[in-house]
Coordinates of C-alpha atoms in Angstrom, one line a residue:
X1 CA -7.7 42.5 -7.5
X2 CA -6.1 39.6 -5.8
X3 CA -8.4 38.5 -2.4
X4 CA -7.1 39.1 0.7
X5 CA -4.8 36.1 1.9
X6 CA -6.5 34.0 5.4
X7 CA -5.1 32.4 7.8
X8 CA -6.5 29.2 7.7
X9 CA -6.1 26.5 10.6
X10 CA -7.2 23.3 9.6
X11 CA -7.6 20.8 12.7
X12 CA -7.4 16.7 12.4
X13 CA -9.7 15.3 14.8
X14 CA -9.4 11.9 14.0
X15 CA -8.2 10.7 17.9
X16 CA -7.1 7.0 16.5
X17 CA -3.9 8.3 15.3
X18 CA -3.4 7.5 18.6
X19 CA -3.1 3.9 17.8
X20 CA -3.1 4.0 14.0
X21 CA -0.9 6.8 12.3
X22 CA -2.4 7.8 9.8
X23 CA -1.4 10.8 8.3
X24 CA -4.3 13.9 7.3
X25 CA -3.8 13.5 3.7
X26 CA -6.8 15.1 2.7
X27 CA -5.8 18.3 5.1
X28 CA -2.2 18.6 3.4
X29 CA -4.1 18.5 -0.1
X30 CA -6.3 21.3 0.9
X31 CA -3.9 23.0 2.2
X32 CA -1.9 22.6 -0.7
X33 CA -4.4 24.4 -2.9
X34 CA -5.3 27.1 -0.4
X35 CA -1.4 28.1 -0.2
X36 CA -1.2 28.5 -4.3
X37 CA -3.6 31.1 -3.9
X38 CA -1.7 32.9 -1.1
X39 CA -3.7 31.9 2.3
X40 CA -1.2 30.8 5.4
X41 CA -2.6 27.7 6.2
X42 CA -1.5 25.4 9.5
X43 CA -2.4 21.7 10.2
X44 CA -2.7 20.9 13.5
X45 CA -3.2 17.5 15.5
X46 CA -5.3 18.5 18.4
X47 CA -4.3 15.4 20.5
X48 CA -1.2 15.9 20.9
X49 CA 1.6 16.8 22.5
X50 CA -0.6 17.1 25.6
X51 CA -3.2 14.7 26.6
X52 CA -5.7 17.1 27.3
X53 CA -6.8 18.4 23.8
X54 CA -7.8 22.1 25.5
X55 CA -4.8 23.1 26.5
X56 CA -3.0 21.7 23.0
X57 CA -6.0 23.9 21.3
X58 CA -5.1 27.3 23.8
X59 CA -1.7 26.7 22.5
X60 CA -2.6 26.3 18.8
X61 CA -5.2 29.0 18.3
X62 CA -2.9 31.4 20.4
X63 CA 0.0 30.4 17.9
X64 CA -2.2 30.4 14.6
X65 CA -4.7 33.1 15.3
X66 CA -6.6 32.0 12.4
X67 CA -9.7 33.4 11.0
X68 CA -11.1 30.5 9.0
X69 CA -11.2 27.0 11.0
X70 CA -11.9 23.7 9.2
X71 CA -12.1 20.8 10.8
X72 CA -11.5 17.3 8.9
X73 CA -13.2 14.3 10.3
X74 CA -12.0 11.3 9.2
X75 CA -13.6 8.9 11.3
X76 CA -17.0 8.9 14.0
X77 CA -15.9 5.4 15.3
X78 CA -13.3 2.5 13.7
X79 CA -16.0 0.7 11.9
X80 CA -14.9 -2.7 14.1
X81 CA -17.6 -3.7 16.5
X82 CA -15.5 -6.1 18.6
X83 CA -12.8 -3.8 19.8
X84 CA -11.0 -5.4 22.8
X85 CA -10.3 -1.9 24.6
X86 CA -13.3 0.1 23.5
X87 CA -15.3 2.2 25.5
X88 CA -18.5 2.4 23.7
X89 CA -20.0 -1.0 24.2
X90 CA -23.7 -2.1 24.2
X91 CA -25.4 -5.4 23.6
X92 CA -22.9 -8.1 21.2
X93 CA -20.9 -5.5 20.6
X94 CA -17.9 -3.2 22.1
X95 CA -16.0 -0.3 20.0
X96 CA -14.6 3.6 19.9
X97 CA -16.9 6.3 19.4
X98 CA -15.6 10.0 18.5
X99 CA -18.3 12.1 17.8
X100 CA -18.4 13.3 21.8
X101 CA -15.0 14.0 21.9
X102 CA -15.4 16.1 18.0
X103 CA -18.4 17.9 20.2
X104 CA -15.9 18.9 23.3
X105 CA -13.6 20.1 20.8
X106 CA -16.3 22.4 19.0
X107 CA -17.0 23.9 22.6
X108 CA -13.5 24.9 23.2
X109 CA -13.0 26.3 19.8
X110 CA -16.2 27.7 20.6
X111 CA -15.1 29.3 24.1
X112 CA -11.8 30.3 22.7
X113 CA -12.4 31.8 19.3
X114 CA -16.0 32.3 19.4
X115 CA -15.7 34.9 15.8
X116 CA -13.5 32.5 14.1
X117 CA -16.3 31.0 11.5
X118 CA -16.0 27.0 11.8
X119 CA -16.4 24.6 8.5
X120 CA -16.4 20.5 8.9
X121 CA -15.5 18.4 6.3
X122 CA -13.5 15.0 5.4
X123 CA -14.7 11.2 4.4
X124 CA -17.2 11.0 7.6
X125 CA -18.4 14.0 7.4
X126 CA -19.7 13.8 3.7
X127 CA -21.5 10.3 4.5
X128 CA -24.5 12.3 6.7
X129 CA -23.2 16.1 6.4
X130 CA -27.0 17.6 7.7
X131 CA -26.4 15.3 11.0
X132 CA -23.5 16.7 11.8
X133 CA -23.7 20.0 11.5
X134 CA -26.8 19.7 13.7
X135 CA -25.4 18.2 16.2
X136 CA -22.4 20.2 16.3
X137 CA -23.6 23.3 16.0
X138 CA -22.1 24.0 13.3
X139 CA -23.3 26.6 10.1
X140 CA -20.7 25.4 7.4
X141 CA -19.9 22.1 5.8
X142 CA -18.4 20.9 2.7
X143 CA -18.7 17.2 1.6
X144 CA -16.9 15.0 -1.2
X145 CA -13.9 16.9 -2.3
X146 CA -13.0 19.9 -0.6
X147 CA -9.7 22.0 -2.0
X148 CA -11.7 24.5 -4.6
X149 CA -14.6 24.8 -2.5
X150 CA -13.2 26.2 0.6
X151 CA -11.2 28.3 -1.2
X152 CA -14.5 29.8 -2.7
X153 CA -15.7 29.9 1.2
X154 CA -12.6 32.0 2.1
X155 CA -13.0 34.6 -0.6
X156 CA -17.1 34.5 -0.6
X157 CA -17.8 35.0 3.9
X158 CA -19.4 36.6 4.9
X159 CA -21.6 37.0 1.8
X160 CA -24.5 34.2 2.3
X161 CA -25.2 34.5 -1.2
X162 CA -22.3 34.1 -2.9
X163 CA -21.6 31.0 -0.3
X164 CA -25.1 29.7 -1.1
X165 CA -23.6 29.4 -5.2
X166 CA -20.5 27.3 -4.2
X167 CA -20.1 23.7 -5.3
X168 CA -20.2 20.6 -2.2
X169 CA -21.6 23.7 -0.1
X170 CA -23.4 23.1 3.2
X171 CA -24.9 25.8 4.5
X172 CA -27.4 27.1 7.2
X173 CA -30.4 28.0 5.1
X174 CA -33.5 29.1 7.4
X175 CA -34.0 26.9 10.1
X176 CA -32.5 24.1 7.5
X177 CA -29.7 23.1 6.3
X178 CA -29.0 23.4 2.4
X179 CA -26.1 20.7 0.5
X180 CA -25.4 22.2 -3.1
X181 CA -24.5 19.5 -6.0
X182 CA -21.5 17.8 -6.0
X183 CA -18.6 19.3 -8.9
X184 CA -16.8 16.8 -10.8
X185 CA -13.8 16.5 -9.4
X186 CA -10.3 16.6 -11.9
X187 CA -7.0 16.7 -11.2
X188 CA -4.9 19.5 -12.0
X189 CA -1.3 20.7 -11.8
X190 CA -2.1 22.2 -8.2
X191 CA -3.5 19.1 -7.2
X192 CA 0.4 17.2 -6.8
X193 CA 2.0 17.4 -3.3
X194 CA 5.3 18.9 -3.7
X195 CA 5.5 19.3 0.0
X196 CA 4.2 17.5 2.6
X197 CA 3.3 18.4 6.6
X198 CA 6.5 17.6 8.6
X199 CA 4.3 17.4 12.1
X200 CA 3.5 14.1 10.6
X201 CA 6.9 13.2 9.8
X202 CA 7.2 10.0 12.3
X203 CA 3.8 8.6 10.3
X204 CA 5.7 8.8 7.3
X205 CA 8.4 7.0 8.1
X206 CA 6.5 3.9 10.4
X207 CA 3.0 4.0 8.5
X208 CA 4.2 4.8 5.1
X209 CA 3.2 8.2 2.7
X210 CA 0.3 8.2 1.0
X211 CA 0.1 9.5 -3.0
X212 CA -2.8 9.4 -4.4
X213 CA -2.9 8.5 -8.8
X214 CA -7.0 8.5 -9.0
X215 CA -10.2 8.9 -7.5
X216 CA -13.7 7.5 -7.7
X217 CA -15.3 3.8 -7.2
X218 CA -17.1 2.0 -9.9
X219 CA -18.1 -0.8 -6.8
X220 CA -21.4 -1.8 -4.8
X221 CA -19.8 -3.6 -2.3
X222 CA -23.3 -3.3 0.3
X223 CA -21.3 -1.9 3.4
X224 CA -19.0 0.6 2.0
X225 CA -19.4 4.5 1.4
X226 CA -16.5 5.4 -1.1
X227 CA -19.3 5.7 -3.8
X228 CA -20.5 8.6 -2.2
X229 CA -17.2 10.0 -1.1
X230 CA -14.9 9.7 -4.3
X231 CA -17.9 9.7 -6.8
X232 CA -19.0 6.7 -8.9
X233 CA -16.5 8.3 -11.9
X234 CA -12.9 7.6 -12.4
X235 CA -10.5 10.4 -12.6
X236 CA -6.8 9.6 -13.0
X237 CA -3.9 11.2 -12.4
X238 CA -1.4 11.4 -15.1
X239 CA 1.4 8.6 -14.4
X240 CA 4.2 10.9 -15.3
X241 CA 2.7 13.5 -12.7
X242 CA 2.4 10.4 -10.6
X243 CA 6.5 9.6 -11.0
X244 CA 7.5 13.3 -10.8
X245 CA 5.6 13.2 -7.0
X246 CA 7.2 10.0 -5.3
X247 CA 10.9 11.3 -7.3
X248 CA 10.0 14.6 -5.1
X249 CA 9.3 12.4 -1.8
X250 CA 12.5 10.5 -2.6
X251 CA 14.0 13.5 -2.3
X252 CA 12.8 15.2 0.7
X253 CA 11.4 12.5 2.7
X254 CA 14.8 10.1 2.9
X255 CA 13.1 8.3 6.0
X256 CA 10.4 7.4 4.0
X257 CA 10.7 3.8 3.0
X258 CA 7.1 3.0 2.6
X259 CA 4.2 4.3 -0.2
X260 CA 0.8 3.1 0.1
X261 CA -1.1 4.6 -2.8
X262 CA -4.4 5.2 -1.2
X263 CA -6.9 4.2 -4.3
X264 CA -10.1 2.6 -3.4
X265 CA -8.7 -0.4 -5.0
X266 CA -5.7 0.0 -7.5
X267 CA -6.2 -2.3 -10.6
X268 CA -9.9 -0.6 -10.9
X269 CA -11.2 -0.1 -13.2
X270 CA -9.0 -2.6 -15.2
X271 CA -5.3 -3.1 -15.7
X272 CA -4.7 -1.0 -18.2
X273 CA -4.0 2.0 -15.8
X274 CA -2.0 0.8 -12.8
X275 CA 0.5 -1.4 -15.1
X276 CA 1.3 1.2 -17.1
X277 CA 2.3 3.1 -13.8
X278 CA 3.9 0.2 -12.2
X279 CA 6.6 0.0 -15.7
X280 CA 6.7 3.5 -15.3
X281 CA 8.0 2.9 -11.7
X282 CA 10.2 0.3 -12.6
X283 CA 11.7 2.2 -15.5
X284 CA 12.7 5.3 -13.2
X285 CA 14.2 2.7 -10.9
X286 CA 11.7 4.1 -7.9
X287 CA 11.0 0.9 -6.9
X288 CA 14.5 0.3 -5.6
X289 CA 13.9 3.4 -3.0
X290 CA 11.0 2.4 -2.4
X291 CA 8.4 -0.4 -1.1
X292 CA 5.2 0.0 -2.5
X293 CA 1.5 -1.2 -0.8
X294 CA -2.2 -0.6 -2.1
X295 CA -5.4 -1.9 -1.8
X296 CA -6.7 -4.4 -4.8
X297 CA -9.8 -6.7 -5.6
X298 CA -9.2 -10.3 -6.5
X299 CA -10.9 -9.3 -10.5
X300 CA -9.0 -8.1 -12.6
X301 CA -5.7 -9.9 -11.3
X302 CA -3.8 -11.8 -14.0
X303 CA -0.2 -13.8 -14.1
X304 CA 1.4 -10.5 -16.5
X305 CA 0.3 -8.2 -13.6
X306 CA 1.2 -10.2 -10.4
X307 CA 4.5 -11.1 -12.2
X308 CA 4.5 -7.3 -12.9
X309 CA 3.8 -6.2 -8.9
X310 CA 6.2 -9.0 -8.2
X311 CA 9.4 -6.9 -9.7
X312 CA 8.2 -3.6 -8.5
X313 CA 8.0 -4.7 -4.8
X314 CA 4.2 -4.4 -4.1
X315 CA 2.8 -5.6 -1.4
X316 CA -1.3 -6.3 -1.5
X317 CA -4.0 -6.1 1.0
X318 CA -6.6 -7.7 -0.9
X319 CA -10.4 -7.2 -0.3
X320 CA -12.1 -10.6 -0.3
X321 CA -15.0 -10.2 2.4
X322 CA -16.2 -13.9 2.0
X323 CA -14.7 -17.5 0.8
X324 CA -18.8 -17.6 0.6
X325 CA -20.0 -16.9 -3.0
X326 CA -23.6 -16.9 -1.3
X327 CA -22.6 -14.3 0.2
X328 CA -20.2 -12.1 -1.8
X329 CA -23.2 -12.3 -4.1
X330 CA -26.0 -10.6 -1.6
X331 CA -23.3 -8.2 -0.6
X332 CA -22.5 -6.7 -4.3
X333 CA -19.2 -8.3 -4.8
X334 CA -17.6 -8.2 -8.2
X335 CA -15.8 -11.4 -7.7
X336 CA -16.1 -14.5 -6.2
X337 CA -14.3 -17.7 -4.6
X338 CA -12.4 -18.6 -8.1
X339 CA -10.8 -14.9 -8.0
X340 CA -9.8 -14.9 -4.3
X341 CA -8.1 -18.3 -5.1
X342 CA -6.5 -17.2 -8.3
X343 CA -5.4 -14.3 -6.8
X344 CA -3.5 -15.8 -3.3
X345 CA -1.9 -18.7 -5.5
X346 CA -0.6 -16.0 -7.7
X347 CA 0.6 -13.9 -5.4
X348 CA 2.1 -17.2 -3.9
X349 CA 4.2 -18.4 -7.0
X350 CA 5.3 -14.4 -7.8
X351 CA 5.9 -14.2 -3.7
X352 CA 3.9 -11.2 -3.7
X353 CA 3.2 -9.9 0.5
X354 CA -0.6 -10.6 0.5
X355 CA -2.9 -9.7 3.5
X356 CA -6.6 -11.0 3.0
X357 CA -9.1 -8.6 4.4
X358 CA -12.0 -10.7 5.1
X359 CA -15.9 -9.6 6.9
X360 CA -17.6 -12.2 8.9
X361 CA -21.1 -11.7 9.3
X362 CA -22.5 -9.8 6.2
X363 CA -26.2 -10.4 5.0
X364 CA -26.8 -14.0 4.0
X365 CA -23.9 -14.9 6.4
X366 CA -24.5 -18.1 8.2
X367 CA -22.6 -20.8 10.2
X368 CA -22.5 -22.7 7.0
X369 CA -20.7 -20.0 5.4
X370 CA -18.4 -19.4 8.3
X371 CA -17.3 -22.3 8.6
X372 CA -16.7 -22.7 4.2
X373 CA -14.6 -19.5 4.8
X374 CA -12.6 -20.5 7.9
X375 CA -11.8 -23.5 5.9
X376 CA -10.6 -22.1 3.0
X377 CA -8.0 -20.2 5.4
X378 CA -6.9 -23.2 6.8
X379 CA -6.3 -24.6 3.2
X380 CA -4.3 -21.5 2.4
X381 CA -2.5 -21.1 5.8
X382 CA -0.6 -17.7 6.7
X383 CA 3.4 -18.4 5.6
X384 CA 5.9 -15.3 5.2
X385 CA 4.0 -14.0 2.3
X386 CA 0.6 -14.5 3.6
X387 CA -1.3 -13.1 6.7
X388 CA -5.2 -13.1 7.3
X389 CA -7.1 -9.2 9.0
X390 CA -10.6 -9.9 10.0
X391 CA -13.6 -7.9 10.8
X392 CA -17.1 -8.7 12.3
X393 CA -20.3 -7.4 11.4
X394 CA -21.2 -4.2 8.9
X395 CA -21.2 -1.0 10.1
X396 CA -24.1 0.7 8.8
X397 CA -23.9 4.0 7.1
X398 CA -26.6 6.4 5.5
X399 CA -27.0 5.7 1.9
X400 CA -25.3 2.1 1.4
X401 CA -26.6 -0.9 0.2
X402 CA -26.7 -2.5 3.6
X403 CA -28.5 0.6 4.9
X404 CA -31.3 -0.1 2.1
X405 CA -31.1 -4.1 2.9
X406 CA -31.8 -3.2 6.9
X407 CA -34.6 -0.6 6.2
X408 CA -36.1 -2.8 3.4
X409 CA -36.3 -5.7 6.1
X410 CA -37.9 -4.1 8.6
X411 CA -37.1 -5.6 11.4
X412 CA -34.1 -5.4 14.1
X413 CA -33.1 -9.2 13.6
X414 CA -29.2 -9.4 13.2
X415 CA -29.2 -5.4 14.3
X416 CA -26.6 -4.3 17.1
X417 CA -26.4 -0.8 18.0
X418 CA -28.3 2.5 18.1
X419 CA -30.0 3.7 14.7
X420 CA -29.9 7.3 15.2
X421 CA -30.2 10.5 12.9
X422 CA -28.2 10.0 9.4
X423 CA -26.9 6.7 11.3
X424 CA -24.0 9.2 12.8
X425 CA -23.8 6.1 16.0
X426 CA -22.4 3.1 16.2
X427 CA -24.9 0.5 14.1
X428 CA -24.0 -2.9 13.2
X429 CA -25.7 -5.3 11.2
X430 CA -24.2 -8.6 12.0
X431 CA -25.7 -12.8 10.9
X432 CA -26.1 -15.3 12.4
X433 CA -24.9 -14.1 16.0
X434 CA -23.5 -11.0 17.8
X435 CA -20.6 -9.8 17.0
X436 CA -18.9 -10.6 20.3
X437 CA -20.3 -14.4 20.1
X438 CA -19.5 -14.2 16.3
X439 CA -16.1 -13.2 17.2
X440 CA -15.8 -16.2 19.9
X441 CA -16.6 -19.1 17.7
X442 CA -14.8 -18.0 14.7
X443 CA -11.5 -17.6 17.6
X444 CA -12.3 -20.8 19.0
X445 CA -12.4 -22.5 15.2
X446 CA -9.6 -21.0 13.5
X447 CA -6.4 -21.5 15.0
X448 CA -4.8 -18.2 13.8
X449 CA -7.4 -15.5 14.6
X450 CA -7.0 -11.6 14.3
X451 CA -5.6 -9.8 17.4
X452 CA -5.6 -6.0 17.0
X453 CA -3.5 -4.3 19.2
X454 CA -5.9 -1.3 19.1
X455 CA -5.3 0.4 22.7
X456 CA -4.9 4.1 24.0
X457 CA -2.5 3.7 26.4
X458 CA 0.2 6.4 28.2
X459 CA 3.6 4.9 27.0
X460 CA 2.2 5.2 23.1
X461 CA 1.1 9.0 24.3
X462 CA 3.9 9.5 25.3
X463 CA 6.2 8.4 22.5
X464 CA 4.1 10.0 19.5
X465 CA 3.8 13.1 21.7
X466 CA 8.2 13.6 21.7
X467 CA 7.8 12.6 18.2
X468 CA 5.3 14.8 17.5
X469 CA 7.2 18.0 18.9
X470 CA 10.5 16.4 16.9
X471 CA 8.7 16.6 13.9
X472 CA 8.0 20.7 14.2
X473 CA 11.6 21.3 15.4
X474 CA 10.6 21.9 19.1
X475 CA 13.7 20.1 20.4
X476 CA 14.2 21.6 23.7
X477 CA 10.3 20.8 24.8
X478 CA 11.0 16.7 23.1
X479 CA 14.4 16.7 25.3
X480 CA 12.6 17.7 28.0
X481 CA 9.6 15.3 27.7
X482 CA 11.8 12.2 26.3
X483 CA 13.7 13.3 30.4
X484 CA 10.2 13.0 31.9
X485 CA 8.4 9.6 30.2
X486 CA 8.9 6.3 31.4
X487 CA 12.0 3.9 30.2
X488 CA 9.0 2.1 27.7
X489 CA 8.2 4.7 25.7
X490 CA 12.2 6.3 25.9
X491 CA 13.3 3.1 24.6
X492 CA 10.5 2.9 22.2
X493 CA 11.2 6.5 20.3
X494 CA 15.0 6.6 21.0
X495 CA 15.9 5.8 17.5
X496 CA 13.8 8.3 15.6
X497 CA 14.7 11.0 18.4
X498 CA 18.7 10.5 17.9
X499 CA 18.6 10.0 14.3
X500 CA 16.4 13.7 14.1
X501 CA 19.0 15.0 16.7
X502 CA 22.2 13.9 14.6
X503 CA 20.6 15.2 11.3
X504 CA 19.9 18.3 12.8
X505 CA 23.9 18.7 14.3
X506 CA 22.5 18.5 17.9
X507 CA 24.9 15.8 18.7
X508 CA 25.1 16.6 22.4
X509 CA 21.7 16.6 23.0
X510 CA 21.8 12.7 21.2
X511 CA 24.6 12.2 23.4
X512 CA 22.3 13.0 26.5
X513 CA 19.5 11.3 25.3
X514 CA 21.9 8.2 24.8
X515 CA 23.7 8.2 27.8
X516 CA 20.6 8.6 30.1
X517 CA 18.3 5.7 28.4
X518 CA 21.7 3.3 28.4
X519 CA 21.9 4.2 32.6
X520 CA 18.6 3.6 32.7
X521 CA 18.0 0.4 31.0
X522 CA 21.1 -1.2 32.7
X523 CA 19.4 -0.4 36.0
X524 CA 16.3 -1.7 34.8
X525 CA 15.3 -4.7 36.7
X526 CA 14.7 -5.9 33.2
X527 CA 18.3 -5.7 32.5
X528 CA 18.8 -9.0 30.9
X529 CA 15.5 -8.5 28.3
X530 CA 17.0 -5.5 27.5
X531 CA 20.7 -6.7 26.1
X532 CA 19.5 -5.6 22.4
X533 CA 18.6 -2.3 23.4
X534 CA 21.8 -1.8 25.5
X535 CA 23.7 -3.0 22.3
X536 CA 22.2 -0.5 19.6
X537 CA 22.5 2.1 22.3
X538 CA 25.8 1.7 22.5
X539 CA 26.6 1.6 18.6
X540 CA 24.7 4.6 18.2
X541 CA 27.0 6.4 21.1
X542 CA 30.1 5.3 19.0
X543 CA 28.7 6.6 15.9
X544 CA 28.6 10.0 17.4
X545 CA 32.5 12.4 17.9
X546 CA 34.5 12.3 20.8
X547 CA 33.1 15.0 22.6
X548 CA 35.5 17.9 23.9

């Protein structure tokens, strides 16, 4: 006999989508799977549209009135330790910390839905899953890949022992917690995304869509914790399941410019893999719908394959923490300085979009080093094809090489931070300086540095939250808001509003929305540094019929 469907709500806590939309892919997978086996299942951003998340939460368990509520957790902080608006800041260092804001939202799913049985999950909360769960009060937890195991929750609660025989399982056991082995993950034919979470629908179209073609990471890079997340293993998607998914997006998702496939790195383990997907891109002509992004490592990168990227319109970040091979060496690199520079003059004769994704102060880091790295920039200067992303210091996580290095040295040199239980708190290992004064010299040296733009502030609220309700079809309530915001953030989301309002056949409502910002921004004191607004303003209004 078939199992009773749930109602599952599954919430995205990660509060950086704020600044950084980044869609819950992992959520929309589960939720895939949970839905082929008949279970309602709801995403839910718990930010938004309001700014308090208890009243968004009121809202969404009074809407939902799930029985099962998981909780993905994407992120505890941003990783960065010199954040410019952060409000977690201690000695050398300044940067965002979730966890007590993931603690206030367990209370008022606590004080709302007390018999509702919670599970935690997602890339943060694999990395120290006993931690967590202690902290948050929590009984349930899965870690590494969740979509079969939850389902197994669903159908085993309240039965402790078959819960206690489920695979990735973390479970109250005594006073203790239990964390069953790890199943091999595989993909299978309910494991492609034929539909994907409209709420998120504005992420889509500015961020990109994520599609996912394999998982694992063969790597020892000393900071990072994919390893433990994805498993050491490579598992690949098959490519013609691969071309079948971004034909569906292309299909559904016409605002959707943008596809960042979300390997750990992309031409890992070899080439042999991603070019035959890249042809297979090319030969179904995708690559003229679409503009196509990824993460990749400087080895293997040849001329066949850049040439090959080069006609399918990819655009690379590419990981190359150090210029330094001092230091790419202490830190588990599987390249070095020859690969970074074969790699940016490639991608400079096939005009590939490169972004270098560097780390300044890793173990074995010194000013020496810096300054061999900073140099190196300078030689290959930012042009149109070419931009440089910088971070400072290693955030330390349970189980990585760095964590090893720092408890194998045994003492708190080059340590910023608070080392705390399954190192859930900001903890930074950083040579030969603080972060902040790290940050400093390498700013006053390099006449290009990083800026990030990483601020919570109203007028992005604002425009994300109209977007937000857009996205579910809640038009009256966006109207309303886009009414009540400020001209910045009307201005900022009046394209994506009108474009959702004509598509929709709600062309008064654009009309309204048109006519008011156009009033307004002629009014503005601002008037003159608004002509270009005024202008696409008005084209849109002529786009529209003559009303009446």
């Amino acid at each position: 006999m078939a199992p009773e469907p749930k109602r599952v709500l599954l919430l995205y806590t990660d509060k950086y989508y704020l600044v950084k939309q980044v869609y819950p892919f992992g959520l929309d997978l589960i939720a895939n799977h949970l839905r082929q086996f008949g279970h309602y299942v709801t995403i839910e951003f718990p930010f938004l549209p309001n700014a308090d998340p208890e009243s968004n939460l009121k809202e969404i368990l009074e809407r939902t009135d799930p029985d099962f509520i998981g909780l993905g957790f994407r992120n505890l902080d941003t990783t960065m330790s010199c954040e410019q608006y952060g409000e977690h800041t201690g000695p050398g260092y300044k940067t965002y910390y979730f966890f007590p804001e993931l603690k206030r939202l367990v209370q008022i799913l606590r004080n709302h839905r007390s018999e509702a049985p919670i599970i935690a999950g997602g890339g943060a909360f694999t990395i120290s899953p006993v931690v967590i769960l202690e902290r948050l009060g929590i009984e349930y937890g899965i870690v590494g890949q969740g979509e079969e195991p939850l389902r197994q929750f669903l159908e085993a609660f309240p039965d402790e022992r078959k819960i206690s025989d489920i695979p990735n399982m973390v479970f109250k056991y005594g006073d203790d917690f239990h964390v069953n082995p790890v199943r091999s993950y595989t993909f299978q034919e309910l494991s492609t995304l034929h539909h994907r979470e409209e709420k998120f629908n504005y992420a889509y179209e500015n961020a990109g869509l994520p599609v996912q073609v394999k998982r694992g990471c063969n790597q020892n890079c000393s900071y990072c914790v994919e390893p433990f997340i994805e498993g050491r293993r490579f598992i690949f998607k098959n490519q013609g399941e691969v071309i079948e998914e971004l034909m569906t997006i292309a299909e559904k998702h016409a605002g959707v410019k943008t596809i960042f496939f979300v390997d750990t790195e992309f031409n890992l383990p070899d080439l042999g893999y991603c070019s035959v997907l890249v042809k297979e891109i090319m030969k179904s002509g995708l690559h003229e719908h679409f503009r196509f992004s990824s993460q990749f490592l400087p080895r293997p990168f040849d001329h066949a394959f850049a040439k090959l990227l080069a006609e399918a319109g990819f655009a690379i970040i590419l990981t190359c923490d150090s210029f330094a091979d001092s230091v790419l060496e202490k830190n588990g690199s599987s390249y070095r300085q020859k690969d970074i520079i074969e790699t940016i003059e490639l991608c400079e004769k096939f005009s590939i979009d490169c972004t270098l994704a560097l780390i300044f102060g890793l173990p074995g880091e010194t000013y020496d080093t810096i300054n061999h790295t900073i140099r190196q920039m300078m030689y290959y200067t930012p042009n149109a094809f070419r931009r440089y992303e910088y971070t400072v210091g290693g955030r330390i996580y349970q189980g990585t090489p760095l964590c090893h290095f720092v408890e194998q040295q045994g003492v708190d040199h080059n340590l910023y931070g608070k080392k705390s239980a399954g190192h859930i708190e900001p903890y930074y290992y950083c040579s030969p300086a603080s972060p902040m004064k790290l940050k400093a010299y390498i700013e006053r040296t390099l006449p290009f540095p990083t800026i990030y733009q990483n601020k919570f502030d109203e007028t992005r609220q604002q425009t994300l939250a109209i977007s937000y309700l857009v996205d579910q079809n809640r038009w009256h309530e966006a109207t309303a808001r886009y009414f009540e915001s400020d001209l910045t953030a009307r201005a900022s989301v009046y394209d994506y509003l009108f474009r959702k309002l004509v598509d929709s056949d709600r062309t008064e409502a654009a009309r309204d929305i048109s006519e008011h910002l156009l009033e307004a921004l002629l009014q503005s004191k601002k008037s003159a540094e608004n002509k270009d607004q005024v202008a696409v303003v008005q084209y849109y209004l002529s786009l529209l019929p003559t009303s009446g």
